[in-house]
Amino acid sequence: MCGIIGCVGHGDGTLDVILDGLETLEYRGYDSAGVALAGDGLDVRKKEGRLEVLRDQIEADGERPSGEVGIGHTRWSTHGPPTDANAHPHTDEAGRVAVVHNGIIENYQTLRDELEADGVDFSSDTDTEVVPHLLGAFLDAGMEVEEAFRRTLDRIEGSFAIAAVVAGEDRILGARNDSPLVLGVGEEGRYYLASDVPAFLEQTRDVVYLDDGETAIIDADGWRVTDRDGEPVEKEVSTVTWSAEQTGKSGYDHYMLKEIHEQPTALRQGLSGRLDELSGRVTVEELDDVGTPETVHFVACGTSYHAALYGVELFREAGVPAQAFLASEYATGPAPVPEDGLVVGVTQSGETADTLSALREAEGRGAETLALTNVVGSTAARECDHALYIRSGPEIGVAATKTFSSQLTALNLLVESLANGSPGTRELIAALRDLPGDIQQVLDETDAEAVVDEYADRESFFFIGRGPSFPVALEGALKFKEITYEHAEGFAAGELKHGPLALVTRETPVFAVVTGDDERARKTIGNVKEVEARDAPVVAVTDGQSDVERYADHVLEIPETHPRTAPMLANVQLQLVAYHMADRLGRAIDKPRNLAKSVTVE
Ligand code: M6R
């Protein structure tokens, strides 16, 4: 995810505070960086690549930017590739206003069309650039800065954390909606705005957490928070007590836990601007030129392969024949390439060697290819005919968590866009809209730790599910084994009796994903009874619609939702089980032995 820092009160040291602040946000991942300092004029410097590249460029330029106030940004591309022009800050044409932004402005195309019709020239592909142009236009119309800022916010829709500076003004204006922004209260007229506390932790531990719809103004005289009408809002100053080691993890003990908790935000980003509740349609810009395929083949590895299996289920429901292949098998065997079909590479990194080979094999044999990935400009995105971005933000933990949830969400968007207007789309759109909140509920109310307490001494664990919950069972087992180093296997529930049941004893907990109360749920409950009869402890992950609880020793509850989103909520419970078990066993959660985040060898 992108990072923001802004500061006032550091005089000649402004640039260093901003660059150092951006450095502390590097762990979040980014592909370009920039700063804007405001004094009488505005000085903006920005570069594609690492912060070092920006630092070197500033040194090479000879003159360091100076100003009493300044903002900085590290960008993780969502609209437009990583280039100097697309890096933040963005300015208006007069170069009077500079803006940095995290999140996605959903109505940017409408605003851009409007501004271009008024003669405004855009210099980037970003959604963000509409903000400085709007702000500049309101200032040109004679509005006072804060009024102009509020009017600008009134025009934009979507998720955002924004910080803006204006030439000749010694203040920074900030606002948030669905994307974090915090205010730091330092000493001697020093104040800060940032997307994450670590950005200014060197300077102060006193923090004001802004809420959605609030605007913050910092200048040398102090700080203020207002609502969208400019009315003052009283805010509490809290003191952060994290250790230096925890700062990059925003207070969480591990990146994995942080990333599990980032899922509501990640999914909001992934859905932003792509659901139209009024028309009941899904609109994904990147898919405008992809027609409805006759057949779909997925190629993927590991967690992404589990996402692919879920995708198969969705396409088949929509009447499109689909199959998932392990990329390592696809690339080395006689690959079945569908005629008039689409080959989808599911890969969060976009750099997995096996998946790239499979995609190249398909491409070489004339197939149309699509990369479903998190990384704009990754090899898969560049080499495929199309790319659909899941917009999860960077994931540091080796164990894929938020990217898996974002992949499943994006697969729903993919299927709905290619088979748009299918009956049931409205219900699905409503469920997807509620999904971030439902995941938050799971995170707030989970009993995963109690389950872990009960079974921490066991050495073998099974996970079962059917239909779209089968890939979630596989993923639950993969997450569990990769970070706990304990034996874990996932099965299609109906397969248990064809072999694995021989392993089931009173010592082997079985996690059963049972959602809804349909034929599949009833059959899975039949399988639960089979393991119960062998005295195995059963942990049901359920929305409470069936009577599976009667046969379970423990229940991990999820809110009732759509049949397609229910497995995604169950998956969050299983992520938490894996995390807490690994934590209890003292494992290297973020860097499990023998594994790498991006596997670039075949
Ligand atoms: O970057 P990719 O999605 O292509 O990575 C594929 C697998 O290596 C990956 O999903 C792996 O299984 C997970 N990190 C496990 O949590």
Short mmCIF file of C-alpha atoms in Angstrom, two decimals, residues 1-3 25-31 74-78 102-104 179 255 258-260 262-271 274 347-349 373-376 389-397 399-407 597:
data_model
loop_
_atom_site.label_atom_id
_atom_site.label_comp_id
_atom_site.label_asym_id
_atom_site.label_seq_id
_atom_site.Cartn_x
_atom_site.Cartn_y
_atom_site.Cartn_z
CA MET A 1 0.00 0.00 0.00
CA CYS A 2 1.09 3.55 -0.53
CA GLY A 3 2.56 5.62 2.29
CA LEU A 25 7.27 3.12 5.44
CA GLU A 26 9.44 1.21 2.96
CA TYR A 27 8.42 -2.14 4.47
CA ARG A 28 4.96 -1.60 2.98
CA GLY A 29 6.37 -1.96 -0.51
CA TYR A 30 6.26 0.72 -3.23
CA ASP A 31 7.43 1.37 -6.73
CA THR A 74 5.64 6.13 -1.57
CA ARG A 75 3.39 4.78 -4.33
CA TRP A 76 2.24 1.25 -5.01
CA SER A 77 0.71 1.40 -8.48
CA THR A 78 -3.00 0.89 -9.01
CA ASN A 102 -3.65 6.60 -0.80
CA GLY A 103 -6.70 4.63 -1.94
CA ILE A 104 -8.80 4.77 -5.08
CA SER A 179 -8.02 4.66 4.29
CA TYR A 255 3.23 -9.07 9.47
CA LYS A 258 -1.26 -7.38 10.45
CA GLU A 259 -2.10 -8.56 6.95
CA ILE A 260 -4.95 -10.76 8.18
CA GLU A 262 -5.81 -5.57 6.71
CA GLN A 263 -8.27 -7.73 4.78
CA PRO A 264 -11.30 -5.44 5.14
CA THR A 265 -9.27 -2.53 3.74
CA ALA A 266 -7.70 -4.68 1.01
CA LEU A 267 -11.10 -5.89 -0.16
CA ARG A 268 -12.59 -2.40 -0.11
CA GLN A 269 -9.74 -1.37 -2.40
CA GLY A 270 -10.29 -4.37 -4.65
CA LEU A 271 -13.98 -3.63 -5.00
CA ARG A 274 -16.13 -2.04 -9.61
CA THR A 347 -0.32 -15.16 -9.17
CA GLN A 348 -0.19 -12.50 -6.48
CA SER A 349 3.45 -11.65 -7.18
CA THR A 373 -2.20 -10.37 -9.97
CA ASN A 374 -1.42 -7.89 -7.23
CA VAL A 375 1.59 -6.28 -8.83
CA VAL A 376 1.15 -3.65 -11.53
CA TYR A 389 -5.34 -6.28 -10.53
CA ILE A 390 -6.52 -7.51 -7.16
CA ARG A 391 -5.35 -4.29 -5.38
CA SER A 392 -4.47 -5.96 -2.10
CA GLY A 393 -1.48 -3.76 -1.29
CA PRO A 394 1.94 -5.26 -0.59
CA GLU A 395 2.10 -8.47 1.41
CA ILE A 396 5.28 -9.00 3.43
CA GLY A 397 4.51 -12.27 5.27
CA ALA A 399 2.09 -16.86 4.05
CA ALA A 400 -0.40 -15.43 1.58
CA THR A 401 -3.44 -14.17 3.48
CA LYS A 402 -4.93 -10.92 2.28
CA THR A 403 -3.89 -11.63 -1.30
CA PHE A 404 -5.85 -14.93 -1.22
CA SER A 405 -8.99 -13.11 -0.06
CA SER A 406 -8.42 -10.45 -2.71
CA GLN A 407 -7.94 -13.14 -5.37
CA LYS A 597 7.65 -15.05 -0.76
#
